[in-house]
Amino acid sequence: MAPYTVHKSLDQGLYFLDGQRKTIEKPKYSREFDVFEPRIGKVVAKCPIAPKELVDRVCTDAKKAQPAWGKIVPMERAKVLLKVADIIRVKTFLL
């Protein structure tokens, strides 16, 4: 069994807002949840819990971005999503 590794920024609670990648501010948002490795049944990391206000803001921002994404022709959106899939495949070992 390959060893399980936790992505180094997992404990930062990554999200996107205003077109930028951001992290949850600690200790401002100090509540956390456990991340389990199911193969061994152990906690391997802790992640900050985003407060409702932040989740609402991120969702509102995503909703505003959707019309622009929807105007991109399907072939171009497909290229973006295929590139994302390629990156995920290459970095599967981090998941």
mmCIF file of N, CA and C in Angstrom:
data_model
loop_
_atom_site.group_PDB
_atom_site.id
_atom_site.type_symbol
_atom_site.label_atom_id
_atom_site.label_comp_id
_atom_site.label_asym_id
_atom_site.label_seq_id
_atom_site.Cartn_x
_atom_site.Cartn_y
_atom_site.Cartn_z
ATOM 1 N N MET A 1 0.848 -1.168 0.000
ATOM 2 C CA MET A 1 0.000 0.000 0.000
ATOM 3 C C MET A 1 0.900 1.240 0.000
ATOM 4 N N ALA A 2 0.657 2.139 -0.925
ATOM 5 C CA ALA A 2 1.439 3.377 -0.997
ATOM 6 C C ALA A 2 1.109 4.260 0.203
ATOM 7 N N PRO A 3 2.099 4.950 0.736
ATOM 8 C CA PRO A 3 1.823 5.823 1.881
ATOM 9 C C PRO A 3 0.914 6.975 1.472
ATOM 10 N N TYR A 4 0.080 7.359 2.395
ATOM 11 C CA TYR A 4 -0.844 8.463 2.147
ATOM 12 C C TYR A 4 -0.154 9.767 2.515
ATOM 13 N N THR A 5 -0.185 10.728 1.614
ATOM 14 C CA THR A 5 0.388 12.034 1.918
ATOM 15 C C THR A 5 -0.707 13.086 1.855
ATOM 16 N N VAL A 6 -0.600 14.052 2.713
ATOM 17 C CA VAL A 6 -1.573 15.141 2.765
ATOM 18 C C VAL A 6 -0.980 16.342 2.045
ATOM 19 N N HIS A 7 -1.755 16.910 1.137
ATOM 20 C CA HIS A 7 -1.284 18.094 0.421
ATOM 21 C C HIS A 7 -0.932 19.169 1.440
ATOM 22 N N LYS A 8 0.211 19.818 1.252
ATOM 23 C CA LYS A 8 0.726 20.750 2.251
ATOM 24 C C LYS A 8 -0.210 21.913 2.561
ATOM 25 N N SER A 9 -1.083 22.288 1.649
ATOM 26 C CA SER A 9 -1.970 23.416 1.906
ATOM 27 C C SER A 9 -3.387 22.993 2.289
ATOM 28 N N LEU A 10 -3.611 21.710 2.503
ATOM 29 C CA LEU A 10 -4.947 21.235 2.856
ATOM 30 C C LEU A 10 -5.456 21.902 4.123
ATOM 31 N N ASP A 11 -4.580 22.110 5.084
ATOM 32 C CA ASP A 11 -5.011 22.684 6.354
ATOM 33 C C ASP A 11 -5.260 24.190 6.284
ATOM 34 N N GLN A 12 -5.146 24.772 5.100
ATOM 35 C CA GLN A 12 -5.397 26.203 4.945
ATOM 36 C C GLN A 12 -6.807 26.509 4.448
ATOM 37 N N GLY A 13 -7.591 25.486 4.141
ATOM 38 C CA GLY A 13 -8.954 25.712 3.689
ATOM 39 C C GLY A 13 -9.021 26.549 2.427
ATOM 40 N N LEU A 14 -8.488 26.039 1.340
ATOM 41 C CA LEU A 14 -8.408 26.796 0.092
ATOM 42 C C LEU A 14 -9.784 27.037 -0.525
ATOM 43 N N TYR A 15 -9.948 28.236 -1.097
ATOM 44 C CA TYR A 15 -11.170 28.565 -1.825
ATOM 45 C C TYR A 15 -10.850 29.688 -2.808
ATOM 46 N N PHE A 16 -11.785 29.969 -3.711
ATOM 47 C CA PHE A 16 -11.616 31.051 -4.680
ATOM 48 C C PHE A 16 -12.654 32.126 -4.403
ATOM 49 N N LEU A 17 -12.211 33.388 -4.443
ATOM 50 C CA LEU A 17 -13.103 34.521 -4.237
ATOM 51 C C LEU A 17 -12.522 35.708 -4.993
ATOM 52 N N ASP A 18 -13.378 36.440 -5.672
ATOM 53 C CA ASP A 18 -12.932 37.610 -6.442
ATOM 54 C C ASP A 18 -11.828 37.245 -7.431
ATOM 55 N N GLY A 19 -11.918 36.047 -8.010
ATOM 56 C CA GLY A 19 -10.950 35.617 -9.009
ATOM 57 C C GLY A 19 -9.588 35.248 -8.458
ATOM 58 N N GLN A 20 -9.486 35.082 -7.139
ATOM 59 C CA GLN A 20 -8.200 34.749 -6.529
ATOM 60 C C GLN A 20 -8.325 33.534 -5.621
ATOM 61 N N ARG A 21 -7.234 32.768 -5.557
ATOM 62 C CA ARG A 21 -7.163 31.641 -4.631
ATOM 63 C C ARG A 21 -6.827 32.206 -3.254
ATOM 64 N N LYS A 22 -7.594 31.805 -2.250
ATOM 65 C CA LYS A 22 -7.403 32.330 -0.901
ATOM 66 C C LYS A 22 -7.400 31.187 0.109
ATOM 67 N N THR A 23 -7.020 31.530 1.328
ATOM 68 C CA THR A 23 -7.049 30.552 2.413
ATOM 69 C C THR A 23 -7.869 31.114 3.565
ATOM 70 N N ILE A 24 -8.406 30.214 4.362
ATOM 71 C CA ILE A 24 -9.192 30.626 5.518
ATOM 72 C C ILE A 24 -8.245 31.206 6.563
ATOM 73 N N GLU A 25 -8.605 32.363 7.082
ATOM 74 C CA GLU A 25 -7.762 33.041 8.059
ATOM 75 C C GLU A 25 -7.801 32.330 9.408
ATOM 76 N N LYS A 26 -6.620 31.986 9.887
ATOM 77 C CA LYS A 26 -6.506 31.447 11.238
ATOM 78 C C LYS A 26 -5.820 32.510 12.076
ATOM 79 N N PRO A 27 -6.131 32.676 13.307
ATOM 80 C CA PRO A 27 -7.088 31.939 14.127
ATOM 81 C C PRO A 27 -8.500 32.492 14.046
ATOM 82 N N LYS A 28 -8.751 33.452 13.128
ATOM 83 C CA LYS A 28 -10.081 34.054 13.019
ATOM 84 C C LYS A 28 -11.171 32.983 12.935
ATOM 85 N N TYR A 29 -10.950 31.982 12.105
ATOM 86 C CA TYR A 29 -11.890 30.872 11.989
ATOM 87 C C TYR A 29 -11.192 29.639 12.541
ATOM 88 N N SER A 30 -11.366 29.408 13.823
ATOM 89 C CA SER A 30 -10.558 28.373 14.479
ATOM 90 C C SER A 30 -11.221 26.998 14.544
ATOM 91 N N ARG A 31 -12.498 26.896 14.176
ATOM 92 C CA ARG A 31 -13.129 25.570 14.200
ATOM 93 C C ARG A 31 -12.559 24.729 13.069
ATOM 94 N N GLU A 32 -12.381 23.437 13.333
ATOM 95 C CA GLU A 32 -11.785 22.535 12.344
ATOM 96 C C GLU A 32 -12.557 21.224 12.283
ATOM 97 N N PHE A 33 -12.344 20.484 11.190
ATOM 98 C CA PHE A 33 -12.866 19.123 11.095
ATOM 99 C C PHE A 33 -11.710 18.192 10.766
ATOM 100 N N ASP A 34 -11.881 16.938 11.158
ATOM 101 C CA ASP A 34 -10.848 15.932 10.925
ATOM 102 C C ASP A 34 -10.931 15.386 9.502
ATOM 103 N N VAL A 35 -9.780 15.136 8.918
ATOM 104 C CA VAL A 35 -9.682 14.480 7.615
ATOM 105 C C VAL A 35 -9.127 13.084 7.877
ATOM 106 N N PHE A 36 -9.927 12.073 7.549
ATOM 107 C CA PHE A 36 -9.545 10.686 7.806
ATOM 108 C C PHE A 36 -8.925 10.042 6.573
ATOM 109 N N GLU A 37 -7.980 9.159 6.803
ATOM 110 C CA GLU A 37 -7.440 8.303 5.745
ATOM 111 C C GLU A 37 -8.181 6.991 5.901
ATOM 112 N N PRO A 38 -9.132 6.691 5.004
ATOM 113 C CA PRO A 38 -9.990 5.523 5.188
ATOM 114 C C PRO A 38 -9.263 4.184 5.195
ATOM 115 N N ARG A 39 -8.119 4.101 4.523
ATOM 116 C CA ARG A 39 -7.406 2.820 4.499
ATOM 117 C C ARG A 39 -6.857 2.445 5.861
ATOM 118 N N ILE A 40 -6.524 3.447 6.662
ATOM 119 C CA ILE A 40 -5.955 3.145 7.979
ATOM 120 C C ILE A 40 -6.855 3.611 9.116
ATOM 121 N N GLY A 41 -7.927 4.340 8.772
ATOM 122 C CA GLY A 41 -8.878 4.773 9.784
ATOM 123 C C GLY A 41 -8.323 5.789 10.769
ATOM 124 N N LYS A 42 -7.365 6.580 10.329
ATOM 125 C CA LYS A 42 -6.755 7.567 11.224
ATOM 126 C C LYS A 42 -6.925 8.980 10.678
ATOM 127 N N VAL A 43 -6.898 9.929 11.603
ATOM 128 C CA VAL A 43 -6.927 11.335 11.221
ATOM 129 C C VAL A 43 -5.547 11.699 10.687
ATOM 130 N N VAL A 44 -5.504 12.265 9.484
ATOM 131 C CA VAL A 44 -4.224 12.632 8.877
ATOM 132 C C VAL A 44 -4.056 14.151 8.746
ATOM 133 N N ALA A 45 -5.135 14.880 8.964
ATOM 134 C CA ALA A 45 -5.053 16.338 8.881
ATOM 135 C C ALA A 45 -6.296 16.939 9.513
ATOM 136 N N LYS A 46 -6.225 18.218 9.731
ATOM 137 C CA LYS A 46 -7.384 18.984 10.189
ATOM 138 C C LYS A 46 -7.553 20.148 9.224
ATOM 139 N N CYS A 47 -8.801 20.451 8.892
ATOM 140 C CA CYS A 47 -9.096 21.559 7.985
ATOM 141 C C CYS A 47 -9.997 22.561 8.690
ATOM 142 N N PRO A 48 -9.780 23.846 8.440
ATOM 143 C CA PRO A 48 -10.655 24.842 9.048
ATOM 144 C C PRO A 48 -12.054 24.784 8.440
ATOM 145 N N ILE A 49 -13.030 25.069 9.270
ATOM 146 C CA ILE A 49 -14.424 25.106 8.817
ATOM 147 C C ILE A 49 -14.749 26.545 8.431
ATOM 148 N N ALA A 50 -15.165 26.733 7.205
ATOM 149 C CA ALA A 50 -15.538 28.076 6.748
ATOM 150 C C ALA A 50 -16.861 28.469 7.394
ATOM 151 N N PRO A 51 -16.949 29.696 7.888
ATOM 152 C CA PRO A 51 -18.216 30.152 8.463
ATOM 153 C C PRO A 51 -19.249 30.373 7.358
ATOM 154 N N LYS A 52 -20.505 30.362 7.742
ATOM 155 C CA LYS A 52 -21.605 30.517 6.797
ATOM 156 C C LYS A 52 -21.438 31.774 5.941
ATOM 157 N N GLU A 53 -21.016 32.864 6.550
ATOM 158 C CA GLU A 53 -20.872 34.125 5.817
ATOM 159 C C GLU A 53 -19.863 33.988 4.673
ATOM 160 N N LEU A 54 -18.767 33.294 4.928
ATOM 161 C CA LEU A 54 -17.754 33.104 3.887
ATOM 162 C C LEU A 54 -18.291 32.200 2.777
ATOM 163 N N VAL A 55 -18.965 31.128 3.155
ATOM 164 C CA VAL A 55 -19.547 30.218 2.159
ATOM 165 C C VAL A 55 -20.551 30.980 1.294
ATOM 166 N N ASP A 56 -21.392 31.798 1.932
ATOM 167 C CA ASP A 56 -22.365 32.597 1.180
ATOM 168 C C ASP A 56 -21.666 33.541 0.202
ATOM 169 N N ARG A 57 -20.588 34.179 0.653
ATOM 170 C CA ARG A 57 -19.840 35.104 -0.207
ATOM 171 C C ARG A 57 -19.222 34.391 -1.400
ATOM 172 N N VAL A 58 -18.628 33.232 -1.143
ATOM 173 C CA VAL A 58 -18.005 32.457 -2.218
ATOM 174 C C VAL A 58 -19.065 32.007 -3.226
ATOM 175 N N CYS A 59 -20.213 31.557 -2.728
ATOM 176 C CA CYS A 59 -21.295 31.113 -3.627
ATOM 177 C C CYS A 59 -21.838 32.277 -4.456
ATOM 178 N N THR A 60 -21.992 33.435 -3.832
ATOM 179 C CA THR A 60 -22.462 34.617 -4.555
ATOM 180 C C THR A 60 -21.473 35.005 -5.649
ATOM 181 N N ASP A 61 -20.184 34.966 -5.321
ATOM 182 C CA ASP A 61 -19.142 35.288 -6.298
ATOM 183 C C ASP A 61 -19.168 34.297 -7.462
ATOM 184 N N ALA A 62 -19.319 33.014 -7.144
ATOM 185 C CA ALA A 62 -19.368 31.985 -8.191
ATOM 186 C C ALA A 62 -20.587 32.193 -9.093
ATOM 187 N N LYS A 63 -21.699 32.573 -8.477
ATOM 188 C CA LYS A 63 -22.922 32.814 -9.244
ATOM 189 C C LYS A 63 -22.726 33.983 -10.216
ATOM 190 N N LYS A 64 -22.006 35.006 -9.770
ATOM 191 C CA LYS A 64 -21.728 36.156 -10.643
ATOM 192 C C LYS A 64 -20.800 35.771 -11.796
ATOM 193 N N ALA A 65 -19.893 34.846 -11.540
ATOM 194 C CA ALA A 65 -18.930 34.434 -12.570
ATOM 195 C C ALA A 65 -19.561 33.512 -13.614
ATOM 196 N N GLN A 66 -20.643 32.856 -13.260
ATOM 197 C CA GLN A 66 -21.248 31.856 -14.139
ATOM 198 C C GLN A 66 -21.659 32.398 -15.507
ATOM 199 N N PRO A 67 -22.309 33.569 -15.604
ATOM 200 C CA PRO A 67 -22.702 34.048 -16.939
ATOM 201 C C PRO A 67 -21.521 34.196 -17.904
ATOM 202 N N ALA A 68 -20.392 34.693 -17.408
ATOM 203 C CA ALA A 68 -19.217 34.841 -18.286
ATOM 204 C C ALA A 68 -18.724 33.477 -18.743
ATOM 205 N N TRP A 69 -18.689 32.505 -17.828
ATOM 206 C CA TRP A 69 -18.279 31.137 -18.176
ATOM 207 C C TRP A 69 -19.250 30.558 -19.199
ATOM 208 N N GLY A 70 -20.537 30.819 -19.015
ATOM 209 C CA GLY A 70 -21.553 30.307 -19.927
ATOM 210 C C GLY A 70 -21.460 30.883 -21.330
ATOM 211 N N LYS A 71 -20.861 32.068 -21.458
ATOM 212 C CA LYS A 71 -20.715 32.698 -22.780
ATOM 213 C C LYS A 71 -19.533 32.135 -23.568
ATOM 214 N N ILE A 72 -18.659 31.421 -22.892
ATOM 215 C CA ILE A 72 -17.521 30.810 -23.586
ATOM 216 C C ILE A 72 -18.050 29.630 -24.394
ATOM 217 N N VAL A 73 -17.625 29.528 -25.636
ATOM 218 C CA VAL A 73 -18.139 28.452 -26.486
ATOM 219 C C VAL A 73 -17.790 27.089 -25.876
ATOM 220 N N PRO A 74 -18.678 26.104 -26.043
ATOM 221 C CA PRO A 74 -18.468 24.791 -25.430
ATOM 222 C C PRO A 74 -17.106 24.161 -25.715
ATOM 223 N N MET A 75 -16.589 24.321 -26.924
ATOM 224 C CA MET A 75 -15.292 23.718 -27.248
ATOM 225 C C MET A 75 -14.182 24.305 -26.365
ATOM 226 N N GLU A 76 -14.233 25.608 -26.110
ATOM 227 C CA GLU A 76 -13.221 26.253 -25.259
ATOM 228 C C GLU A 76 -13.381 25.820 -23.802
ATOM 229 N N ARG A 77 -14.629 25.715 -23.334
ATOM 230 C CA ARG A 77 -14.858 25.228 -21.956
ATOM 231 C C ARG A 77 -14.347 23.807 -21.827
ATOM 232 N N ALA A 78 -14.569 23.008 -22.862
ATOM 233 C CA ALA A 78 -14.086 21.616 -22.842
ATOM 234 C C ALA A 78 -12.569 21.577 -22.714
ATOM 235 N N LYS A 79 -11.880 22.467 -23.419
ATOM 236 C CA LYS A 79 -10.410 22.507 -23.328
ATOM 237 C C LYS A 79 -9.964 22.804 -21.897
ATOM 238 N N VAL A 80 -10.640 23.752 -21.261
ATOM 239 C CA VAL A 80 -10.300 24.102 -19.876
ATOM 240 C C VAL A 80 -10.527 22.900 -18.963
ATOM 241 N N LEU A 81 -11.679 22.265 -19.092
ATOM 242 C CA LEU A 81 -12.005 21.129 -18.222
ATOM 243 C C LEU A 81 -11.099 19.931 -18.484
ATOM 244 N N LEU A 82 -10.720 19.717 -19.734
ATOM 245 C CA LEU A 82 -9.781 18.629 -20.035
ATOM 246 C C LEU A 82 -8.408 18.912 -19.428
ATOM 247 N N LYS A 83 -8.008 20.176 -19.427
ATOM 248 C CA LYS A 83 -6.734 20.549 -18.793
ATOM 249 C C LYS A 83 -6.814 20.300 -17.284
ATOM 250 N N VAL A 84 -7.932 20.647 -16.677
ATOM 251 C CA VAL A 84 -8.136 20.372 -15.247
ATOM 252 C C VAL A 84 -8.035 18.873 -14.991
ATOM 253 N N ALA A 85 -8.675 18.084 -15.837
ATOM 254 C CA ALA A 85 -8.621 16.622 -15.691
ATOM 255 C C ALA A 85 -7.189 16.115 -15.801
ATOM 256 N N ASP A 86 -6.418 16.671 -16.725
ATOM 257 C CA ASP A 86 -5.003 16.280 -16.861
ATOM 258 C C ASP A 86 -4.226 16.583 -15.586
ATOM 259 N N ILE A 87 -4.443 17.758 -15.030
ATOM 260 C CA ILE A 87 -3.739 18.139 -13.797
ATOM 261 C C ILE A 87 -4.123 17.205 -12.656
ATOM 262 N N ILE A 88 -5.403 16.885 -12.553
ATOM 263 C CA ILE A 88 -5.854 15.966 -11.498
ATOM 264 C C ILE A 88 -5.202 14.603 -11.674
ATOM 265 N N ARG A 89 -5.152 14.113 -12.911
ATOM 266 C CA ARG A 89 -4.525 12.806 -13.154
ATOM 267 C C ARG A 89 -3.060 12.802 -12.727
ATOM 268 N N VAL A 90 -2.351 13.855 -13.064
ATOM 269 C CA VAL A 90 -0.926 13.946 -12.723
ATOM 270 C C VAL A 90 -0.732 14.046 -11.209
ATOM 271 N N LYS A 91 -1.654 14.698 -10.534
ATOM 272 C CA LYS A 91 -1.492 14.940 -9.101
ATOM 273 C C LYS A 91 -2.360 14.026 -8.239
ATOM 274 N N THR A 92 -2.838 12.938 -8.816
ATOM 275 C CA THR A 92 -3.689 12.011 -8.077
ATOM 276 C C THR A 92 -3.040 11.565 -6.776
ATOM 277 N N PHE A 93 -1.731 11.426 -6.787
ATOM 278 C CA PHE A 93 -1.031 10.966 -5.592
ATOM 279 C C PHE A 93 -1.219 11.927 -4.419
ATOM 280 N N LEU A 94 -1.617 13.175 -4.681
ATOM 281 C CA LEU A 94 -1.844 14.140 -3.609
ATOM 282 C C LEU A 94 -3.242 14.033 -3.021
ATOM 283 N N LEU A 95 -4.143 13.370 -3.728
ATOM 284 C CA LEU A 95 -5.528 13.288 -3.257
ATOM 285 C C LEU A 95 -5.693 12.233 -2.189
#
